[in-house]
Short mmCIF file of C-alpha atoms and ligand atoms in Angstrom, two decimals:
data_model
loop_
_atom_site.label_atom_id
_atom_site.label_comp_id
_atom_site.label_asym_id
_atom_site.label_seq_id
_atom_site.Cartn_x
_atom_site.Cartn_y
_atom_site.Cartn_z
CA MET A 1 235.55 137.45 125.78
CA LYS A 2 232.80 139.93 125.45
CA ILE A 3 231.33 138.02 122.62
CA PHE A 4 231.56 134.80 124.61
CA LEU A 5 229.80 136.40 127.54
CA ARG A 6 227.04 137.68 125.34
CA LEU A 7 226.70 134.31 123.78
CA ALA A 8 226.59 132.63 127.17
CA LEU A 9 224.03 135.12 128.36
CA SER A 10 221.84 134.68 125.39
CA LEU A 11 222.20 130.91 125.72
CA LEU A 12 221.17 131.17 129.33
CA LEU A 13 218.13 133.06 128.27
CA VAL A 14 217.27 130.82 125.37
CA LEU A 15 218.07 127.42 126.85
CA PRO A 16 215.22 127.30 129.33
CA LEU A 17 212.89 128.23 126.49
CA ILE A 18 214.16 125.41 124.30
CA ALA A 19 214.01 123.03 127.21
CA CYS A 20 210.47 124.06 127.97
CA ASN A 21 209.39 123.66 124.33
CA GLU A 22 211.05 120.29 124.04
CA GLU A 23 209.36 119.09 127.16
CA GLU A 24 206.06 120.08 125.66
CA ILE A 25 206.84 118.40 122.33
CA ILE A 26 207.92 115.22 124.07
CA GLN A 27 204.79 115.30 126.17
CA ASN A 28 202.69 115.75 123.06
CA LEU A 29 204.46 112.92 121.28
CA LYS A 30 203.96 110.68 124.30
CA SER A 31 200.25 111.35 124.44
CA GLU A 32 199.98 110.96 120.68
CA ARG A 33 201.75 107.62 120.94
CA ALA A 34 199.41 106.58 123.73
CA SER A 35 196.34 107.46 121.70
CA LEU A 36 197.73 105.67 118.63
CA GLN A 37 198.45 102.63 120.79
CA ALA A 38 194.89 102.75 122.06
CA ARG A 39 193.61 102.82 118.48
CA VAL A 40 195.88 99.92 117.51
CA ASP A 41 194.61 97.97 120.51
CA SER A 42 191.00 98.66 119.64
CA LEU A 43 191.56 97.78 115.98
CA ASN A 44 193.29 94.55 117.01
CA THR A 45 190.30 93.69 119.15
CA GLN A 46 187.98 94.46 116.25
CA ILE A 47 190.07 92.37 113.85
CA ALA A 48 190.11 89.50 116.31
CA SER A 49 186.35 89.59 116.76
CA ALA A 50 185.80 89.96 113.01
CA GLU A 51 188.09 86.98 112.37
CA ALA A 52 186.26 84.95 114.97
CA LEU A 53 183.00 85.94 113.34
CA VAL A 54 184.17 85.03 109.83
CA LYS A 55 185.47 81.70 111.10
CA ASN A 56 182.16 80.89 112.70
CA VAL A 57 179.84 82.33 110.10
CA ARG A 58 177.69 79.94 108.14
CA VAL A 59 175.70 81.09 105.12
CA ILE A 60 172.25 79.69 104.45
CA ARG A 61 171.09 80.08 100.88
CA ASP A 62 167.53 79.64 99.70
CA THR A 63 165.81 80.11 96.38
CA VAL A 64 162.30 81.29 95.61
CA ARG A 65 160.23 78.47 94.14
CA ALA A 66 157.18 78.65 91.87
CA GLY A 67 154.08 80.11 93.49
CA GLU A 68 155.91 81.21 96.60
CA GLY A 69 155.43 84.39 98.55
CA PRO A 70 157.66 85.84 101.28
CA PHE A 71 155.86 83.78 103.93
CA HIS A 72 156.90 80.45 102.39
CA LEU A 73 160.47 81.58 102.10
CA PHE A 74 160.71 83.00 105.62
CA THR A 75 159.08 79.86 107.01
CA ARG A 76 161.88 77.71 105.53
CA LEU A 77 164.54 80.15 106.71
CA LYS A 78 163.05 80.26 110.22
CA ALA A 79 163.37 76.49 110.45
CA GLN A 80 167.07 76.65 109.66
CA VAL A 81 168.18 79.09 112.36
CA SER A 82 167.72 79.14 116.10
CA HIS A 83 165.37 81.82 117.43
CA GLY A 84 164.13 82.09 113.84
CA GLU A 85 160.83 83.68 114.73
CA GLU A 86 162.57 86.32 116.86
CA ASP A 87 165.65 87.05 114.70
CA LEU A 88 163.94 87.00 111.32
CA GLY A 89 161.05 88.95 112.81
CA ARG A 90 163.52 91.67 113.75
CA VAL A 91 165.20 91.44 110.33
CA TYR A 92 161.84 91.89 108.66
CA ALA A 93 160.89 94.76 110.98
CA ALA A 94 164.12 96.56 110.08
CA MET A 95 163.31 96.61 106.38
CA GLN A 96 159.53 96.38 106.06
CA ASP A 97 159.10 100.10 105.51
CA SER A 98 161.90 100.20 102.92
CA VAL A 99 161.60 97.01 100.90
CA GLU A 100 158.71 95.56 99.00
CA PHE A 101 159.02 91.83 98.40
CA LYS A 102 157.94 91.02 94.88
CA LEU A 103 159.44 87.58 94.65
CA ARG A 104 160.36 85.95 91.37
CA VAL A 105 161.19 82.30 90.94
CA GLY A 106 164.92 81.69 91.24
CA GLU A 107 165.71 84.71 93.36
CA ILE A 108 168.23 83.87 96.03
CA PHE A 109 168.17 84.84 99.69
CA TYR A 110 171.20 84.63 101.95
CA VAL A 111 171.16 84.46 105.73
CA SER A 112 174.44 84.40 107.67
CA VAL A 113 174.41 82.89 111.13
CA ASP A 114 177.06 82.75 113.86
CA SER A 115 178.31 79.68 115.74
CA THR A 116 175.20 79.71 117.93
CA ASN A 117 173.05 79.68 114.79
CA ARG A 118 171.75 83.18 115.45
CA VAL A 119 171.09 85.47 112.47
CA GLN A 120 173.88 87.98 111.73
CA ARG A 121 172.99 89.15 108.28
CA PHE A 122 170.22 88.96 105.70
CA ARG A 123 170.72 89.66 102.02
CA TYR A 124 168.09 90.02 99.28
CA ALA A 125 168.99 91.14 95.75
CA PRO A 126 165.90 91.54 93.55
CA ASN A 127 168.19 92.33 90.59
CA PRO A 128 171.96 92.30 89.97
CA ILE A 129 172.40 95.95 90.91
CA THR A 130 170.13 96.30 93.95
CA VAL A 131 171.04 94.61 97.22
CA HIS A 132 169.01 94.89 100.42
CA LEU A 133 171.19 94.14 103.44
CA VAL A 134 170.12 93.79 107.04
CA SER A 135 173.02 93.44 109.48
CA LYS A 136 173.12 92.83 113.20
CA THR A 137 174.79 95.64 115.14
CA ASP A 138 175.22 96.49 118.81
CA THR A 139 171.92 98.32 118.67
CA GLY A 140 169.94 95.74 116.73
CA PHE A 141 169.31 94.90 113.09
CA VAL A 142 170.02 97.71 110.66
CA TYR A 143 168.87 97.95 107.06
CA LYS A 144 171.07 99.22 104.23
CA LEU A 145 170.45 99.57 100.50
CA VAL A 146 173.46 98.87 98.25
CA GLU A 147 173.28 99.91 94.61
CA LYS A 148 175.93 98.75 92.14
CA PRO A 149 177.14 100.76 89.13
CA VAL A 150 175.73 100.02 85.69
CA VAL A 151 176.71 100.80 82.11
CA LYS A 152 174.06 102.61 80.08
CA LYS A 153 173.63 102.33 76.33
CA GLN A 154 171.34 104.42 74.15
CA SER A 155 169.92 103.32 70.82
CA VAL A 156 167.79 105.10 68.23
CA TYR A 157 165.12 103.12 66.37
CA GLU A 158 163.25 104.53 63.38
CA GLY A 159 160.60 103.24 61.08
CA ALA A 160 157.27 103.70 59.39
CA LEU A 161 153.92 101.96 59.78
CA GLU A 162 153.12 99.40 57.10
CA GLU A 163 149.83 98.27 55.64
CA GLY A 164 148.46 95.21 57.40
CA SER A 165 151.01 95.23 60.23
CA THR A 166 150.43 95.85 63.92
CA LEU A 167 152.26 98.61 65.79
CA ASN A 168 153.99 96.04 68.00
CA GLY A 169 154.98 94.04 64.94
CA ILE A 170 156.59 97.09 63.33
CA LEU A 171 158.37 98.09 66.56
CA PHE A 172 159.83 94.61 66.79
CA LYS A 173 160.80 94.68 63.12
CA VAL A 174 162.90 97.86 63.52
CA GLY A 175 164.96 96.12 66.19
CA ILE A 176 163.35 97.19 69.46
CA PRO A 177 163.99 94.34 71.92
CA GLY A 178 160.89 92.26 72.70
CA ARG A 179 161.03 93.21 76.38
CA MET A 180 160.64 96.90 75.45
CA VAL A 181 158.08 96.71 72.65
CA GLY A 182 155.04 96.90 74.94
CA ILE A 183 156.48 99.87 76.81
CA VAL A 184 157.28 101.78 73.63
CA SER A 185 153.83 101.17 72.17
CA GLY A 186 152.28 102.26 75.49
CA VAL A 187 154.14 105.56 75.36
CA LEU A 188 153.14 106.13 71.72
CA GLN A 189 149.51 105.29 72.37
CA CYS A 190 149.23 107.86 75.14
CA LYS A 191 149.11 110.62 72.59
CA VAL A 192 148.41 108.98 69.28
CA ALA A 193 144.97 107.61 68.42
CA PHE A 194 146.15 104.57 66.49
CA PRO A 195 142.93 103.92 64.59
CA LEU A 196 143.83 107.17 62.83
CA ALA A 197 147.43 106.20 62.15
CA ARG A 198 148.19 105.37 58.53
CA ALA A 199 150.74 103.34 56.61
CA GLY A 200 153.78 105.54 56.00
CA ASP A 201 153.39 107.45 59.29
CA ARG A 202 156.86 107.68 60.79
CA PHE A 203 158.15 107.12 64.33
CA ARG A 204 161.46 107.48 66.13
CA VAL A 205 162.39 106.11 69.55
CA LEU A 206 165.39 106.61 71.85
CA LEU A 207 165.88 103.75 74.29
CA GLU A 208 168.31 103.54 77.16
CA ASP A 209 169.32 100.13 78.45
CA SER A 210 171.29 99.48 81.64
CA TYR A 211 173.76 96.64 81.91
CA TYR A 212 175.59 95.23 84.88
CA GLN A 213 179.15 94.10 84.10
CA ASP A 214 178.50 95.09 80.49
CA SER A 215 176.38 92.09 79.59
CA ILE A 216 173.60 91.47 82.10
CA TRP A 217 170.58 93.54 81.13
CA VAL A 218 169.02 95.10 84.22
CA GLY A 219 166.51 97.52 82.78
CA GLY A 220 165.50 99.79 79.99
CA LYS A 221 163.50 102.92 79.50
CA VAL A 222 162.05 104.98 76.72
CA ILE A 223 163.85 108.32 76.81
CA TYR A 224 162.06 109.76 73.80
CA ALA A 225 159.32 108.76 71.39
CA GLU A 226 158.19 110.66 68.33
CA PHE A 227 155.30 110.02 65.99
CA ASP A 228 154.61 111.92 62.81
CA GLY A 229 151.29 110.95 61.25
CA ARG A 230 149.44 112.17 58.20
CA ILE A 231 146.19 112.52 60.17
CA VAL A 232 147.17 112.37 63.84
CA GLY A 233 149.92 114.97 63.47
CA HIS A 234 153.32 115.29 65.13
CA HIS A 235 153.77 114.18 68.74
CA GLU A 236 156.75 113.87 71.04
CA ALA A 237 157.09 112.21 74.44
CA PHE A 238 160.00 112.95 76.77
CA ARG A 239 161.01 110.88 79.76
CA TYR A 240 161.15 113.13 82.83
CA GLU A 241 163.54 112.19 85.63
CA ASP A 242 162.79 113.63 89.03
CA GLU A 243 165.49 114.18 91.64
CA ASP A 244 164.24 111.05 93.38
CA PRO A 245 164.76 108.05 91.06
CA LYS A 246 161.79 106.32 92.67
CA SER A 247 159.38 109.21 92.35
CA SER A 248 156.13 108.57 90.49
CA TYR A 249 156.72 111.83 88.61
CA ASN A 250 159.22 109.81 86.59
CA ALA A 251 157.09 109.37 83.49
CA HIS A 252 156.59 110.68 79.98
CA TYR A 253 155.45 114.19 79.23
CA THR A 254 154.94 116.46 76.28
CA GLU A 255 157.40 119.32 75.95
CA ALA A 256 154.76 121.52 77.64
CA GLY A 257 154.72 119.28 80.71
CA ASP A 258 151.44 117.42 80.13
CA ALA A 259 151.68 113.95 81.56
CA LEU A 260 151.29 111.09 79.13
CA VAL A 261 149.55 108.95 81.73
CA PHE A 262 145.88 108.25 82.04
CA ASP A 263 145.14 108.62 85.74
CA GLY A 264 145.16 112.04 87.16
CA LEU A 265 145.32 112.60 90.89
CA ARG A 266 147.71 114.99 92.52
CA TYR A 267 150.37 113.28 94.56
CA PRO A 268 150.24 113.19 98.37
CA LEU A 269 154.03 113.56 98.70
CA GLU A 270 156.77 115.26 96.68
CA HIS A 271 158.69 112.01 96.31
CA LEU A 272 156.72 108.82 96.00
CA ARG A 273 158.42 105.65 97.09
CA ILE A 274 156.00 102.80 97.61
CA THR A 275 157.03 100.48 100.40
CA SER A 276 153.83 98.48 100.54
CA SER A 277 151.11 98.33 97.94
CA PHE A 278 147.38 97.75 98.15
CA GLY A 279 145.93 94.31 98.60
CA SER A 280 146.09 91.05 100.45
CA ARG A 281 149.35 89.65 101.72
CA ILE A 282 150.66 87.15 104.21
CA HIS A 283 152.91 88.56 106.91
CA PRO A 284 156.25 86.81 106.20
CA ILE A 285 156.93 86.13 109.85
CA THR A 286 153.61 85.54 111.59
CA GLY A 287 151.95 83.96 108.57
CA GLN A 288 148.80 85.95 109.18
CA ARG A 289 146.87 87.02 106.13
CA LYS A 290 146.15 90.70 106.16
CA VAL A 291 144.63 93.04 103.68
CA HIS A 292 146.44 96.30 103.24
CA TYR A 293 143.74 98.87 102.52
CA GLY A 294 146.02 101.47 101.02
CA VAL A 295 149.48 102.28 99.79
CA ASP A 296 152.45 102.99 102.05
CA TYR A 297 154.91 105.62 100.96
CA GLY A 298 158.27 105.75 102.75
CA ALA A 299 159.31 109.29 103.63
CA PRO A 300 161.30 111.04 106.36
CA ALA A 301 159.30 112.22 109.37
CA GLY A 302 158.17 115.79 108.86
CA THR A 303 157.74 115.54 105.06
CA VAL A 304 154.78 117.66 103.95
CA VAL A 305 151.64 115.72 102.98
CA HIS A 306 149.37 117.19 100.28
CA ALA A 307 145.68 116.77 99.57
CA VAL A 308 145.37 114.76 96.35
CA ALA A 309 142.28 116.66 95.20
CA GLU A 310 139.87 119.40 96.17
CA GLY A 311 137.47 118.51 98.96
CA ASN A 312 136.21 118.90 102.51
CA VAL A 313 137.97 117.55 105.59
CA THR A 314 135.63 115.04 107.22
CA VAL A 315 138.08 113.50 109.72
CA SER A 316 141.00 115.08 111.53
CA GLY A 317 141.78 113.03 114.62
CA TYR A 318 143.76 110.28 116.30
CA ASP A 319 143.34 106.59 117.04
CA ASP A 320 145.76 103.94 118.31
CA LEU A 321 145.90 102.11 115.00
CA SER A 322 146.05 104.90 112.42
CA GLY A 323 147.68 107.52 114.65
CA ASN A 324 147.02 111.05 113.44
CA LYS A 325 144.68 110.74 110.49
CA ILE A 326 142.92 113.00 108.03
CA ALA A 327 140.11 112.17 105.62
CA ILE A 328 139.02 114.38 102.74
CA LYS A 329 135.73 113.94 100.89
CA HIS A 330 135.90 114.81 97.20
CA ARG A 331 133.37 116.02 94.67
CA ASP A 332 132.60 112.51 93.43
CA ASN A 333 131.97 111.44 97.07
CA SER A 334 135.15 109.38 97.22
CA VAL A 335 137.29 109.94 100.32
CA SER A 336 141.08 110.06 100.53
CA TRP A 337 142.77 109.04 103.81
CA TYR A 338 146.17 110.03 105.20
CA MET A 339 147.45 108.13 108.26
CA HIS A 340 150.31 107.90 110.81
CA LEU A 341 150.84 111.66 110.53
CA GLN A 342 153.24 113.44 112.84
CA SER A 343 151.00 116.50 112.77
CA ARG A 344 147.70 117.58 111.25
CA GLY A 345 147.29 121.01 109.69
CA VAL A 346 143.57 121.04 108.90
CA ALA A 347 140.44 120.70 111.02
CA VAL A 348 137.13 118.98 110.30
CA GLY A 349 135.02 121.14 108.00
CA ALA A 350 137.99 122.81 106.30
CA LYS A 351 137.91 123.17 102.53
CA VAL A 352 141.14 122.08 100.84
CA SER A 353 142.44 122.67 97.34
CA PRO A 354 144.39 120.15 95.23
CA GLY A 355 147.97 119.94 96.40
CA GLN A 356 147.34 121.88 99.63
CA ALA A 357 149.59 120.97 102.58
CA ILE A 358 147.44 119.22 105.19
CA GLY A 359 149.97 117.66 107.59
CA ARG A 360 153.33 116.01 108.00
CA VAL A 361 154.59 112.42 107.69
CA GLY A 362 155.11 110.64 111.00
CA SER A 363 154.99 107.27 112.68
CA THR A 364 152.04 107.65 115.04
CA GLY A 365 149.67 104.76 115.77
CA ARG A 366 150.68 101.23 114.79
CA SER A 367 153.73 101.92 112.65
CA THR A 368 157.36 100.81 112.72
CA GLY A 369 158.84 103.85 111.01
CA PRO A 370 157.90 107.11 109.38
CA HIS A 371 155.66 106.60 106.37
CA LEU A 372 152.40 107.77 104.91
CA HIS A 373 149.59 105.28 104.69
CA PHE A 374 147.44 106.63 101.87
CA GLY A 375 143.98 105.13 101.36
CA PHE A 376 140.95 105.75 99.19
CA LYS A 377 137.29 104.89 99.72
CA ASP A 378 134.87 104.95 96.82
CA ALA A 379 131.48 106.69 97.01
CA ASN A 380 130.00 103.54 98.61
CA GLY A 381 132.57 103.52 101.40
CA ALA A 382 134.63 100.57 100.12
CA TRP A 383 138.43 100.73 100.20
CA ILE A 384 139.89 100.82 96.71
CA ASN A 385 143.43 100.78 95.39
CA PRO A 386 144.48 104.47 95.38
CA LEU A 387 146.71 103.80 92.39
CA SER A 388 143.72 102.73 90.31
CA LYS A 389 141.72 105.81 91.25
CA THR A 390 141.22 108.11 88.30
CA MET A 391 139.64 111.52 88.46
CA ILE A 392 140.21 115.22 88.67
CA ALA A 393 143.05 117.16 87.09
CA THR A 394 145.54 115.62 84.70
CA PRO A 395 148.92 115.84 86.36
CA LYS A 396 151.04 118.46 84.73
CA LEU A 397 154.56 119.39 85.65
CA GLU A 398 154.66 122.87 87.13
CA GLY A 399 157.16 125.29 88.60
CA ALA A 400 160.55 123.82 89.39
CA ARG A 401 159.58 120.46 87.86
CA LEU A 402 158.52 122.03 84.58
CA ALA A 403 161.82 123.96 84.48
CA ARG A 404 163.65 120.68 85.11
CA LEU A 405 161.73 119.00 82.27
CA LYS A 406 162.61 121.84 79.86
CA LYS A 407 166.31 121.34 80.64
CA GLN A 408 165.95 117.60 80.17
CA VAL A 409 164.19 118.10 76.82
CA VAL A 410 167.22 120.08 75.59
CA GLU A 411 169.52 117.33 76.87
CA ILE A 412 167.40 114.57 75.30
CA ARG A 413 167.47 116.30 71.90
CA LYS A 414 171.27 116.40 72.17
CA GLN A 415 171.35 112.71 73.10
CA ILE A 416 169.26 111.78 70.06
CA GLU A 417 171.72 113.63 67.80
CA LEU A 418 174.74 112.02 69.44
CA THR A 419 173.25 108.54 69.33
CA GLN A 420 172.17 108.91 65.71
CA ALA A 421 175.73 109.90 64.83
CA ALA A 422 177.12 106.78 66.55
CA PRO A 423 178.11 103.74 64.46
CA ALA A 424 175.41 101.21 63.59
CA VAL A 425 175.50 97.84 65.34
CA ARG A 426 173.14 94.88 65.51
CA ALA A 427 170.12 95.92 67.57
CA ASN A 428 170.08 92.77 69.71
CA ASP A 429 170.79 89.07 69.70
CA THR A 430 167.51 88.16 68.04
CA THR A 431 167.63 90.40 64.97
CA ASP A 432 169.86 91.42 62.08
CA VAL A 433 168.50 94.95 62.12
CA MET A 434 171.21 97.56 62.56
CA VAL A 435 170.72 100.52 64.89
CA HIS A 436 172.83 103.41 66.08
CA MET A 437 174.05 102.75 69.60
CA ARG A 438 176.44 104.39 72.04
CA VAL A 439 177.59 103.94 75.62
CA VAL A 440 176.39 106.82 77.79
CA GLU A 441 178.30 106.34 81.04
ZN1 ZN B 1 149.78 101.06 105.36
#
């Protein structure tokens, strides 16, 4: 009896607690169910609208023909959609600071349109692994870069110069694919004075080729080149890879970090990604011919801009077209220009040193997105292509970049060993020469 009472008492005490907890749990479950139901409803709506879209989508496909530029292509596309000028104008605006159109014959463009013939999507793939997509969203057209995975193969080629044979001829003879011969000889010639090269001088080259779906060649690069000459001596070139795959620092260097390139300006940005090069072009939408008196580099707003060489600031101001702009006059009386800046850090009359921070990337003036417009005037005041400008210091990797190169040199030496130990296979489809080759990733 006593026990029963105690049990009843304790039950009386506990029951309300259980009841209370259960109520809470049930309440929670109910609200969870309601929120799940809401998600299901919203997904169903999305599925329905996506299905409707797919049902009504029509894909227009067009191919680049001989002698055509973007204007020809966009003109044809504009004629095939309603509101072509407006929609394709917005498509172009969404990607113009990210994509440079270098059209090749046979390249295919896709434009998807809805049932009202309005543009929904634009697709441009300059190679099998790079796809530029512009899609219509609630907030307008949005650009996206899609990069597909590739398989990389490394091969080692070795040989010696022969009497009466050209360098290119020998490179081809040892199995280097025709498409890479010019690049390899360019790298070798950076350091080696070939009039002084002699028959019997030896060379060794490590190439890396990228393939899409294992068979479609999408690109190759010279990872390493070595030349050992009786008169010219021993030289090595290492391919440096910056953090940014599009950086112009990606080039060949000696182990000490000396660039094996001929032009020698400092770079205005840490990462160089050209979105529009120098020269005359036709606007793909308006058809107007315009000359672009500089190079555009895409970069996030706020990125530090550096002076490309020593000089005096002759302009630090603002106008509606160029936005915030800075001009620096150099020793040879050429002038470098930096435009659309978010902010300027130097005043007229200031002396600047090579590589000095002078401002930040922005989108001021006539600009559709953050980028640096970098221009160069020669001593006579004419605009020239900044990329063809040669003067001042030879670029040399320093600091963190030099440390990165040193690590890569160690890695490259390992790769040469590994590749040389790999089984020999036929170098390519057009030769019987055997080379050591291995798949890297
Ligand atoms: Zn520009």
